[in-house]
Amino acid sequence: MSDSRPIGVFDSGVGGLTVLREIRHQMPAEALIYLADLEHFPYGPRSQEQVRGLALDIIDMLAGMDTKLVVIACNTATAAALHVARERFDIPVVGVIAPGAQAAAAATRNSRVAVLSTEGTRASGEYVHAIREANPGIAVLSEVAADLVEIVEDGDADTPRADAALRPVLDRIFGWGADTLVLGCTHYPLLRPALQRVIGSRRLRVVDSADTTAARVRRIVAVNRIGAGEVPKPGPQPFAERTEILVTAAPSRFRENAARLFGEPLPDPRLVRPVRQGIRVAAGS
Ligand code: DGL
């Protein structure tokens, strides 16, 4: 039996497309809905309570669109909302922190892992918990670089502006002796060319959660027997196939930036307004 309902994926902006791309690659038969909450971008500096409200409202909307599983393709929103979302919704909800932490624990050889994330993710302590759950012998350095998500969202991921923002952070990471860096924000894999330039000939394993998250989604879909069934041609699938894009603001900016970052056209984004229940709750009204 096959289940043709879509998988929902969301982030504050283009970053979660790094996860969507991997899901597309590993599960080419699945229909996908991607939502970018640009109205509230960036999530990083917001309080946990606020991000939780935003994320729950989006999951509510995606669940109402008959999705069979939702991926929180944002570390900041995973940290703030994953546990509550799993209690509240009766479809599987997958986050990106545990998969990223496991990838880092598997990659390190000297047991020193640096995590680069937004302020919200660092404040939650979720990466430290998840890495030390995977291996309690690993020491973790949590670093924040305030401007990086804006740099990516402004279309400057592969520019001297990105190099300049990364340089002091990487100096601290090398100074501390990490052999592995986990990109604890789904926007950061888009900075890989800049990271390569700044790392230069120094040795550092750079891991992110995109492929481990997609692998987790694939397992959950298989275990619950909710796969789409039909097997199209293997290999990378274009975004335009079986993908719907939703944004809460700035559709044309999103389309241009995403097409430039991923080097392929995306379907035209549709502007949506999730019902903002969570914000009212978070604001105490
Ligand atoms: N892509 C996001 C994350 O993984 C959020 C960035 C932001 O909106 O601050 O944390």
PDB file of C-alpha atoms and ligand atoms in Angstrom:
ATOM      1  CA  MET A   1       0.000   0.000   0.000  1.00  0.00           C
ATOM      2  CA  SER A   2       1.293   3.500  -0.705  1.00  0.00           C
ATOM      3  CA  ASP A   3       0.635   6.813   0.998  1.00  0.00           C
ATOM      4  CA  SER A   4       0.764   9.786  -1.355  1.00  0.00           C
ATOM      5  CA  ARG A   5       0.292  12.453   1.345  1.00  0.00           C
ATOM      6  CA  PRO A   6       3.112  15.043   1.337  1.00  0.00           C
ATOM      7  CA  ILE A   7       5.932  15.509   3.851  1.00  0.00           C
ATOM      8  CA  GLY A   8       6.028  19.035   5.344  1.00  0.00           C
ATOM      9  CA  VAL A   9       9.371  20.781   5.886  1.00  0.00           C
ATOM     10  CA  PHE A  10       9.886  24.275   7.329  1.00  0.00           C
ATOM     11  CA  ASP A  11      12.470  26.845   8.367  1.00  0.00           C
ATOM     12  CA  SER A  12      12.633  30.608   8.891  1.00  0.00           C
ATOM     13  CA  GLY A  13      14.069  31.077   5.361  1.00  0.00           C
ATOM     14  CA  VAL A  14      16.119  29.297   2.685  1.00  0.00           C
ATOM     15  CA  GLY A  15      18.262  27.259   5.121  1.00  0.00           C
ATOM     16  CA  GLY A  16      15.852  24.328   5.425  1.00  0.00           C
ATOM     17  CA  LEU A  17      16.122  23.800   1.673  1.00  0.00           C
ATOM     18  CA  THR A  18      19.453  22.094   2.452  1.00  0.00           C
ATOM     19  CA  VAL A  19      17.419  19.444   4.303  1.00  0.00           C
ATOM     20  CA  LEU A  20      14.653  19.388   1.669  1.00  0.00           C
ATOM     21  CA  ARG A  21      17.254  18.748  -1.043  1.00  0.00           C
ATOM     22  CA  GLU A  22      18.558  15.690   0.830  1.00  0.00           C
ATOM     23  CA  ILE A  23      15.038  14.333   1.424  1.00  0.00           C
ATOM     24  CA  ARG A  24      14.346  14.827  -2.288  1.00  0.00           C
ATOM     25  CA  HIS A  25      17.543  12.938  -3.077  1.00  0.00           C
ATOM     26  CA  GLN A  26      16.957  10.033  -0.673  1.00  0.00           C
ATOM     27  CA  MET A  27      13.174   9.767  -1.180  1.00  0.00           C
ATOM     28  CA  PRO A  28      12.513  10.858  -4.753  1.00  0.00           C
ATOM     29  CA  ALA A  29       8.946   9.518  -4.821  1.00  0.00           C
ATOM     30  CA  GLU A  30       7.686  11.730  -1.981  1.00  0.00           C
ATOM     31  CA  ALA A  31       5.591  14.863  -2.473  1.00  0.00           C
ATOM     32  CA  LEU A  32       7.003  17.743  -0.373  1.00  0.00           C
ATOM     33  CA  ILE A  33       5.691  21.027   0.976  1.00  0.00           C
ATOM     34  CA  TYR A  34       8.326  23.558   2.078  1.00  0.00           C
ATOM     35  CA  LEU A  35       7.428  26.601   4.163  1.00  0.00           C
ATOM     36  CA  ALA A  36       9.773  29.547   4.811  1.00  0.00           C
ATOM     37  CA  ASP A  37       8.610  31.819   7.641  1.00  0.00           C
ATOM     38  CA  LEU A  38      10.251  34.953   6.260  1.00  0.00           C
ATOM     39  CA  GLU A  39       7.777  37.167   8.064  1.00  0.00           C
ATOM     40  CA  HIS A  40       9.517  36.212  11.317  1.00  0.00           C
ATOM     41  CA  PHE A  41      13.073  35.688  10.055  1.00  0.00           C
ATOM     42  CA  PRO A  42      15.496  35.471  11.843  1.00  0.00           C
ATOM     43  CA  TYR A  43      14.465  33.032  14.568  1.00  0.00           C
ATOM     44  CA  GLY A  44      17.905  32.996  16.218  1.00  0.00           C
ATOM     45  CA  PRO A  45      17.605  36.116  18.401  1.00  0.00           C
ATOM     46  CA  ARG A  46      13.965  35.436  19.456  1.00  0.00           C
ATOM     47  CA  SER A  47      12.989  33.897  22.795  1.00  0.00           C
ATOM     48  CA  GLN A  48      12.394  30.139  22.975  1.00  0.00           C
ATOM     49  CA  GLU A  49       8.774  30.826  23.816  1.00  0.00           C
ATOM     50  CA  GLN A  50       8.239  32.967  20.744  1.00  0.00           C
ATOM     51  CA  VAL A  51       9.941  30.488  18.397  1.00  0.00           C
ATOM     52  CA  ARG A  52       7.917  27.662  19.950  1.00  0.00           C
ATOM     53  CA  GLY A  53       4.699  29.562  19.204  1.00  0.00           C
ATOM     54  CA  LEU A  54       5.738  30.266  15.605  1.00  0.00           C
ATOM     55  CA  ALA A  55       6.782  26.657  15.011  1.00  0.00           C
ATOM     56  CA  LEU A  56       3.622  25.137  16.512  1.00  0.00           C
ATOM     57  CA  ASP A  57       1.433  27.374  14.355  1.00  0.00           C
ATOM     58  CA  ILE A  58       3.299  26.278  11.235  1.00  0.00           C
ATOM     59  CA  ILE A  59       3.104  22.579  12.137  1.00  0.00           C
ATOM     60  CA  ASP A  60      -0.593  23.062  12.802  1.00  0.00           C
ATOM     61  CA  MET A  61      -1.012  24.536   9.334  1.00  0.00           C
ATOM     62  CA  LEU A  62       1.047  21.798   7.654  1.00  0.00           C
ATOM     63  CA  ALA A  63      -0.874  19.085   9.538  1.00  0.00           C
ATOM     64  CA  GLY A  64      -4.080  20.728   8.307  1.00  0.00           C
ATOM     65  CA  MET A  65      -2.744  20.311   4.750  1.00  0.00           C
ATOM     66  CA  ASP A  66      -2.785  16.544   5.290  1.00  0.00           C
ATOM     67  CA  THR A  67       0.972  16.062   5.616  1.00  0.00           C
ATOM     68  CA  LYS A  68       1.983  12.614   6.893  1.00  0.00           C
ATOM     69  CA  LEU A  69       5.161  13.813   8.661  1.00  0.00           C
ATOM     70  CA  VAL A  70       6.708  17.199   9.458  1.00  0.00           C
ATOM     71  CA  VAL A  71      10.430  18.028   9.522  1.00  0.00           C
ATOM     72  CA  ILE A  72      11.488  21.045  11.587  1.00  0.00           C
ATOM     73  CA  ALA A  73      14.384  21.931   9.252  1.00  0.00           C
ATOM     74  CA  CYS A  74      15.628  24.612  11.623  1.00  0.00           C
ATOM     75  CA  ASN A  75      17.848  24.024  14.638  1.00  0.00           C
ATOM     76  CA  THR A  76      16.495  27.027  16.536  1.00  0.00           C
ATOM     77  CA  ALA A  77      12.898  25.828  16.132  1.00  0.00           C
ATOM     78  CA  THR A  78      13.884  22.211  16.869  1.00  0.00           C
ATOM     79  CA  ALA A  79      15.442  23.352  20.155  1.00  0.00           C
ATOM     80  CA  ALA A  80      12.367  25.385  21.077  1.00  0.00           C
ATOM     81  CA  ALA A  81       9.483  23.231  19.870  1.00  0.00           C
ATOM     82  CA  LEU A  82      10.312  19.593  19.070  1.00  0.00           C
ATOM     83  CA  HIS A  83       9.295  18.085  22.423  1.00  0.00           C
ATOM     84  CA  VAL A  84       6.003  19.991  22.637  1.00  0.00           C
ATOM     85  CA  ALA A  85       5.208  19.309  18.977  1.00  0.00           C
ATOM     86  CA  ARG A  86       5.600  15.574  19.533  1.00  0.00           C
ATOM     87  CA  GLU A  87       3.121  15.730  22.389  1.00  0.00           C
ATOM     88  CA  ARG A  88       0.665  17.870  20.476  1.00  0.00           C
ATOM     89  CA  PHE A  89       0.479  16.310  16.994  1.00  0.00           C
ATOM     90  CA  ASP A  90      -0.379  12.787  15.984  1.00  0.00           C
ATOM     91  CA  ILE A  91       1.920  12.684  12.946  1.00  0.00           C
ATOM     92  CA  PRO A  92       5.686  12.089  13.330  1.00  0.00           C
ATOM     93  CA  VAL A  93       7.686  15.302  13.864  1.00  0.00           C
ATOM     94  CA  VAL A  94      11.420  15.131  13.092  1.00  0.00           C
ATOM     95  CA  GLY A  95      14.033  17.681  14.217  1.00  0.00           C
ATOM     96  CA  VAL A  96      17.573  18.360  13.002  1.00  0.00           C
ATOM     97  CA  ILE A  97      19.590  18.497  16.242  1.00  0.00           C
ATOM     98  CA  ALA A  98      19.871  14.801  17.161  1.00  0.00           C
ATOM     99  CA  PRO A  99      20.881  13.835  13.580  1.00  0.00           C
ATOM    100  CA  GLY A 100      23.526  16.611  13.493  1.00  0.00           C
ATOM    101  CA  ALA A 101      24.847  15.628  16.916  1.00  0.00           C
ATOM    102  CA  GLN A 102      25.132  11.984  15.882  1.00  0.00           C
ATOM    103  CA  ALA A 103      26.987  12.929  12.692  1.00  0.00           C
ATOM    104  CA  ALA A 104      29.454  14.986  14.776  1.00  0.00           C
ATOM    105  CA  ALA A 105      29.949  12.239  17.384  1.00  0.00           C
ATOM    106  CA  ALA A 106      30.706   9.762  14.604  1.00  0.00           C
ATOM    107  CA  ALA A 107      33.146  12.130  12.858  1.00  0.00           C
ATOM    108  CA  THR A 108      35.398  13.292  15.714  1.00  0.00           C
ATOM    109  CA  ARG A 109      38.719  11.532  16.355  1.00  0.00           C
ATOM    110  CA  ASN A 110      40.025  13.699  19.207  1.00  0.00           C
ATOM    111  CA  SER A 111      36.658  14.021  21.037  1.00  0.00           C
ATOM    112  CA  ARG A 112      36.574  17.797  20.658  1.00  0.00           C
ATOM    113  CA  VAL A 113      33.550  19.039  18.732  1.00  0.00           C
ATOM    114  CA  ALA A 114      32.656  22.654  18.034  1.00  0.00           C
ATOM    115  CA  VAL A 115      29.046  23.603  17.334  1.00  0.00           C
ATOM    116  CA  LEU A 116      28.293  26.752  15.353  1.00  0.00           C
ATOM    117  CA  SER A 117      24.687  27.849  15.787  1.00  0.00           C
ATOM    118  CA  THR A 118      22.309  30.728  16.394  1.00  0.00           C
ATOM    119  CA  GLU A 119      22.045  32.281  19.852  1.00  0.00           C
ATOM    120  CA  GLY A 120      18.691  30.555  20.438  1.00  0.00           C
ATOM    121  CA  THR A 121      20.095  27.105  19.720  1.00  0.00           C
ATOM    122  CA  ARG A 122      23.133  27.695  21.911  1.00  0.00           C
ATOM    123  CA  ALA A 123      20.993  28.985  24.786  1.00  0.00           C
ATOM    124  CA  SER A 124      18.873  25.818  24.682  1.00  0.00           C
ATOM    125  CA  GLY A 125      21.893  23.573  25.364  1.00  0.00           C
ATOM    126  CA  GLU A 126      20.289  20.922  23.120  1.00  0.00           C
ATOM    127  CA  TYR A 127      23.419  20.236  21.042  1.00  0.00           C
ATOM    128  CA  VAL A 128      25.575  19.683  24.083  1.00  0.00           C
ATOM    129  CA  HIS A 129      23.003  17.247  25.483  1.00  0.00           C
ATOM    130  CA  ALA A 130      22.589  15.400  22.192  1.00  0.00           C
ATOM    131  CA  ILE A 131      26.343  15.071  21.518  1.00  0.00           C
ATOM    132  CA  ARG A 132      27.038  13.938  25.064  1.00  0.00           C
ATOM    133  CA  GLU A 133      24.161  11.500  24.892  1.00  0.00           C
ATOM    134  CA  ALA A 134      25.825   9.993  21.806  1.00  0.00           C
ATOM    135  CA  ASN A 135      29.219   9.945  23.572  1.00  0.00           C
ATOM    136  CA  PRO A 136      29.707  11.437  27.081  1.00  0.00           C
ATOM    137  CA  GLY A 137      33.467  11.592  26.525  1.00  0.00           C
ATOM    138  CA  ILE A 138      33.194  14.350  23.917  1.00  0.00           C
ATOM    139  CA  ALA A 139      33.991  17.948  24.897  1.00  0.00           C
ATOM    140  CA  VAL A 140      31.790  20.538  23.186  1.00  0.00           C
ATOM    141  CA  LEU A 141      32.525  24.170  22.329  1.00  0.00           C
ATOM    142  CA  SER A 142      29.370  26.165  21.495  1.00  0.00           C
ATOM    143  CA  GLU A 143      30.025  29.118  19.187  1.00  0.00           C
ATOM    144  CA  VAL A 144      27.694  31.758  17.782  1.00  0.00           C
ATOM    145  CA  ALA A 145      28.250  34.020  14.788  1.00  0.00           C
ATOM    146  CA  ALA A 146      25.505  36.573  14.863  1.00  0.00           C
ATOM    147  CA  ASP A 147      25.355  37.680  11.208  1.00  0.00           C
ATOM    148  CA  LEU A 148      25.672  34.406   9.324  1.00  0.00           C
ATOM    149  CA  VAL A 149      21.991  33.686   8.667  1.00  0.00           C
ATOM    150  CA  GLU A 150      21.437  37.236   7.398  1.00  0.00           C
ATOM    151  CA  ILE A 151      24.488  36.868   5.149  1.00  0.00           C
ATOM    152  CA  VAL A 152      22.960  33.742   3.589  1.00  0.00           C
ATOM    153  CA  GLU A 153      19.471  35.220   3.365  1.00  0.00           C
ATOM    154  CA  ASP A 154      20.915  38.400   1.754  1.00  0.00           C
ATOM    155  CA  GLY A 155      22.459  36.246  -0.990  1.00  0.00           C
ATOM    156  CA  ASP A 156      26.033  36.885   0.243  1.00  0.00           C
ATOM    157  CA  ALA A 157      26.958  33.294   1.213  1.00  0.00           C
ATOM    158  CA  ASP A 158      29.872  33.069  -1.206  1.00  0.00           C
ATOM    159  CA  THR A 159      31.372  36.535  -0.721  1.00  0.00           C
ATOM    160  CA  PRO A 160      34.132  38.295   1.292  1.00  0.00           C
ATOM    161  CA  ARG A 161      31.383  39.363   3.746  1.00  0.00           C
ATOM    162  CA  ALA A 162      30.885  35.684   4.664  1.00  0.00           C
ATOM    163  CA  ASP A 163      34.636  35.051   4.903  1.00  0.00           C
ATOM    164  CA  ALA A 164      35.048  38.014   7.257  1.00  0.00           C
ATOM    165  CA  ALA A 165      32.236  36.807   9.540  1.00  0.00           C
ATOM    166  CA  LEU A 166      33.634  33.263   9.676  1.00  0.00           C
ATOM    167  CA  ARG A 167      37.293  34.136  10.269  1.00  0.00           C
ATOM    168  CA  PRO A 168      37.191  35.055  14.000  1.00  0.00           C
ATOM    169  CA  VAL A 169      34.884  32.131  14.821  1.00  0.00           C
ATOM    170  CA  LEU A 170      37.111  29.605  13.081  1.00  0.00           C
ATOM    171  CA  ASP A 171      40.165  31.053  14.798  1.00  0.00           C
ATOM    172  CA  ARG A 172      38.498  30.398  18.167  1.00  0.00           C
ATOM    173  CA  ILE A 173      37.505  26.890  17.089  1.00  0.00           C
ATOM    174  CA  PHE A 174      41.054  26.024  15.964  1.00  0.00           C
ATOM    175  CA  GLY A 175      42.491  27.670  19.078  1.00  0.00           C
ATOM    176  CA  TRP A 176      40.358  25.362  21.211  1.00  0.00           C
ATOM    177  CA  GLY A 177      41.586  22.296  19.298  1.00  0.00           C
ATOM    178  CA  ALA A 178      38.369  20.971  17.727  1.00  0.00           C
ATOM    179  CA  ASP A 179      38.811  18.423  14.944  1.00  0.00           C
ATOM    180  CA  THR A 180      35.100  18.520  14.016  1.00  0.00           C
ATOM    181  CA  LEU A 181      32.693  21.366  13.410  1.00  0.00           C
ATOM    182  CA  VAL A 182      28.966  20.754  13.313  1.00  0.00           C
ATOM    183  CA  LEU A 183      26.960  23.300  11.365  1.00  0.00           C
ATOM    184  CA  GLY A 184      24.178  23.760  13.901  1.00  0.00           C
ATOM    185  CA  CYS A 185      21.998  25.915  11.669  1.00  0.00           C
ATOM    186  CA  THR A 186      20.477  24.760   8.410  1.00  0.00           C
ATOM    187  CA  HIS A 187      21.541  27.991   6.694  1.00  0.00           C
ATOM    188  CA  TYR A 188      25.230  27.234   7.253  1.00  0.00           C
ATOM    189  CA  PRO A 189      25.771  24.398   4.728  1.00  0.00           C
ATOM    190  CA  LEU A 190      25.241  27.139   2.126  1.00  0.00           C
ATOM    191  CA  LEU A 191      28.443  28.743   3.478  1.00  0.00           C
ATOM    192  CA  ARG A 192      30.616  25.724   2.628  1.00  0.00           C
ATOM    193  CA  PRO A 193      32.634  27.495  -0.130  1.00  0.00           C
ATOM    194  CA  ALA A 194      33.412  30.365   2.287  1.00  0.00           C
ATOM    195  CA  LEU A 195      34.208  27.877   5.060  1.00  0.00           C
ATOM    196  CA  GLN A 196      36.637  26.072   2.750  1.00  0.00           C
ATOM    197  CA  ARG A 197      38.402  29.355   1.953  1.00  0.00           C
ATOM    198  CA  VAL A 198      38.748  30.343   5.606  1.00  0.00           C
ATOM    199  CA  ILE A 199      39.755  26.872   6.822  1.00  0.00           C
ATOM    200  CA  GLY A 200      42.411  26.754   4.070  1.00  0.00           C
ATOM    201  CA  SER A 201      44.955  24.006   4.653  1.00  0.00           C
ATOM    202  CA  ARG A 202      43.991  23.486   8.309  1.00  0.00           C
ATOM    203  CA  ARG A 203      42.275  20.199   9.182  1.00  0.00           C
ATOM    204  CA  LEU A 204      38.649  20.264  10.288  1.00  0.00           C
ATOM    205  CA  ARG A 205      35.797  17.843   9.575  1.00  0.00           C
ATOM    206  CA  VAL A 206      32.688  19.872   8.822  1.00  0.00           C
ATOM    207  CA  VAL A 207      29.389  18.024   9.280  1.00  0.00           C
ATOM    208  CA  ASP A 208      25.767  19.087   8.997  1.00  0.00           C
ATOM    209  CA  SER A 209      22.461  17.415   9.694  1.00  0.00           C
ATOM    210  CA  ALA A 210      20.927  17.362   6.196  1.00  0.00           C
ATOM    211  CA  ASP A 211      21.710  13.806   5.130  1.00  0.00           C
ATOM    212  CA  THR A 212      21.354  12.261   8.616  1.00  0.00           C
ATOM    213  CA  THR A 213      17.961  13.983   9.010  1.00  0.00           C
ATOM    214  CA  ALA A 214      16.821  12.711   5.607  1.00  0.00           C
ATOM    215  CA  ALA A 215      17.986   9.211   6.559  1.00  0.00           C
ATOM    216  CA  ARG A 216      15.935   9.448   9.755  1.00  0.00           C
ATOM    217  CA  VAL A 217      12.863  10.559   7.807  1.00  0.00           C
ATOM    218  CA  ARG A 218      13.361   7.623   5.448  1.00  0.00           C
ATOM    219  CA  ARG A 219      13.511   5.175   8.380  1.00  0.00           C
ATOM    220  CA  ILE A 220      10.380   6.600  10.029  1.00  0.00           C
ATOM    221  CA  VAL A 221       8.480   6.461   6.743  1.00  0.00           C
ATOM    222  CA  ALA A 222       9.581   2.846   6.228  1.00  0.00           C
ATOM    223  CA  VAL A 223       8.786   1.703   9.794  1.00  0.00           C
ATOM    224  CA  ASN A 224       5.345   3.329   9.687  1.00  0.00           C
ATOM    225  CA  ARG A 225       4.699   2.055   6.144  1.00  0.00           C
ATOM    226  CA  ILE A 226       3.742   5.518   4.896  1.00  0.00           C
ATOM    227  CA  GLY A 227       6.024   5.674   1.833  1.00  0.00           C
ATOM    228  CA  ALA A 228       4.737   7.050  -1.466  1.00  0.00           C
ATOM    229  CA  GLY A 229       5.510   3.734  -3.105  1.00  0.00           C
ATOM    230  CA  GLU A 230       6.179   4.661  -6.697  1.00  0.00           C
ATOM    231  CA  VAL A 231       9.920   4.685  -7.521  1.00  0.00           C
ATOM    232  CA  PRO A 232      10.915   7.325 -10.105  1.00  0.00           C
ATOM    233  CA  LYS A 233      14.339   7.509 -11.721  1.00  0.00           C
ATOM    234  CA  PRO A 234      17.177   7.310  -9.143  1.00  0.00           C
ATOM    235  CA  GLY A 235      19.531  10.221  -8.344  1.00  0.00           C
ATOM    236  CA  PRO A 236      19.059  13.911  -7.598  1.00  0.00           C
ATOM    237  CA  GLN A 237      15.561  15.182  -8.283  1.00  0.00           C
ATOM    238  CA  PRO A 238      14.889  18.786  -9.330  1.00  0.00           C
ATOM    239  CA  PHE A 239      13.133  20.932  -6.726  1.00  0.00           C
ATOM    240  CA  ALA A 240      10.394  21.664  -9.229  1.00  0.00           C
ATOM    241  CA  GLU A 241       9.194  18.037  -9.182  1.00  0.00           C
ATOM    242  CA  ARG A 242       6.458  17.273  -6.648  1.00  0.00           C
ATOM    243  CA  THR A 243       7.422  20.222  -4.434  1.00  0.00           C
ATOM    244  CA  GLU A 244       5.189  23.039  -3.250  1.00  0.00           C
ATOM    245  CA  ILE A 245       6.798  26.164  -1.775  1.00  0.00           C
ATOM    246  CA  LEU A 246       5.029  28.403   0.746  1.00  0.00           C
ATOM    247  CA  VAL A 247       6.340  31.650   2.252  1.00  0.00           C
ATOM    248  CA  THR A 248       4.884  33.966   4.886  1.00  0.00           C
ATOM    249  CA  ALA A 249       6.506  37.052   3.237  1.00  0.00           C
ATOM    250  CA  ALA A 250       8.795  38.183   0.390  1.00  0.00           C
ATOM    251  CA  PRO A 251       8.030  35.504  -2.255  1.00  0.00           C
ATOM    252  CA  SER A 252      10.106  37.021  -5.046  1.00  0.00           C
ATOM    253  CA  ARG A 253      13.169  37.567  -2.849  1.00  0.00           C
ATOM    254  CA  PHE A 254      12.905  33.975  -1.671  1.00  0.00           C
ATOM    255  CA  ARG A 255      12.619  32.608  -5.208  1.00  0.00           C
ATOM    256  CA  GLU A 256      15.610  34.566  -6.506  1.00  0.00           C
ATOM    257  CA  ASN A 257      17.835  33.782  -3.537  1.00  0.00           C
ATOM    258  CA  ALA A 258      16.959  30.067  -3.504  1.00  0.00           C
ATOM    259  CA  ALA A 259      17.480  29.707  -7.251  1.00  0.00           C
ATOM    260  CA  ARG A 260      20.900  31.380  -6.961  1.00  0.00           C
ATOM    261  CA  LEU A 261      21.971  29.326  -3.942  1.00  0.00           C
ATOM    262  CA  PHE A 262      20.849  25.987  -5.350  1.00  0.00           C
ATOM    263  CA  GLY A 263      21.567  26.682  -9.010  1.00  0.00           C
ATOM    264  CA  GLU A 264      18.144  25.535 -10.185  1.00  0.00           C
ATOM    265  CA  PRO A 265      14.693  27.094 -10.456  1.00  0.00           C
ATOM    266  CA  LEU A 266      12.102  26.481  -7.751  1.00  0.00           C
ATOM    267  CA  PRO A 267       8.346  26.410  -8.154  1.00  0.00           C
ATOM    268  CA  ASP A 268       6.737  29.815  -7.607  1.00  0.00           C
ATOM    269  CA  PRO A 269       6.223  30.338  -3.858  1.00  0.00           C
ATOM    270  CA  ARG A 270       2.683  30.841  -2.590  1.00  0.00           C
ATOM    271  CA  LEU A 271       2.108  33.437   0.136  1.00  0.00           C
ATOM    272  CA  VAL A 272       0.376  31.971   3.221  1.00  0.00           C
ATOM    273  CA  ARG A 273      -0.624  33.204   6.666  1.00  0.00           C
ATOM    274  CA  PRO A 274      -0.632  30.484   9.327  1.00  0.00           C
ATOM    275  CA  VAL A 275      -3.151  31.110  12.111  1.00  0.00           C
ATOM    276  CA  ARG A 276      -1.093  32.752  14.847  1.00  0.00           C
ATOM    277  CA  GLN A 277      -2.456  31.001  17.893  1.00  0.00           C
ATOM    278  CA  GLY A 278       0.934  30.189  19.384  1.00  0.00           C
ATOM    279  CA  ILE A 279       2.013  33.839  19.347  1.00  0.00           C
ATOM    280  CA  ARG A 280      -1.052  34.834  21.308  1.00  0.00           C
ATOM    281  CA  VAL A 281      -0.366  32.067  23.826  1.00  0.00           C
ATOM    282  CA  ALA A 282       3.345  33.009  23.962  1.00  0.00           C
ATOM    283  CA  ALA A 283       2.436  36.652  24.532  1.00  0.00           C
ATOM    284  CA  GLY A 284       0.128  35.611  27.366  1.00  0.00           C
ATOM    285  CA  SER A 285      -2.980  37.140  25.849  1.00  0.00           C
TER     286      SER A 285
HETATM  287  N1  DGL B   1      17.975  27.911   9.784  1.00  0.00           N
HETATM  288  C1  DGL B   1      17.785  28.197  11.127  1.00  0.00           C
HETATM  289  C2  DGL B   1      18.435  27.269  12.099  1.00  0.00           C
HETATM  290  O1  DGL B   1      18.751  26.159  11.709  1.00  0.00           O
HETATM  291  C3  DGL B   1      17.375  29.502  11.615  1.00  0.00           C
HETATM  292  C4  DGL B   1      18.117  30.695  11.403  1.00  0.00           C
HETATM  293  C5  DGL B   1      17.403  31.919  11.947  1.00  0.00           C
HETATM  294  O2  DGL B   1      16.275  32.165  11.504  1.00  0.00           O
HETATM  295  O3  DGL B   1      17.969  32.585  12.805  1.00  0.00           O
HETATM  296  O4  DGL B   1      18.638  27.585  13.229  1.00  0.00           O
END
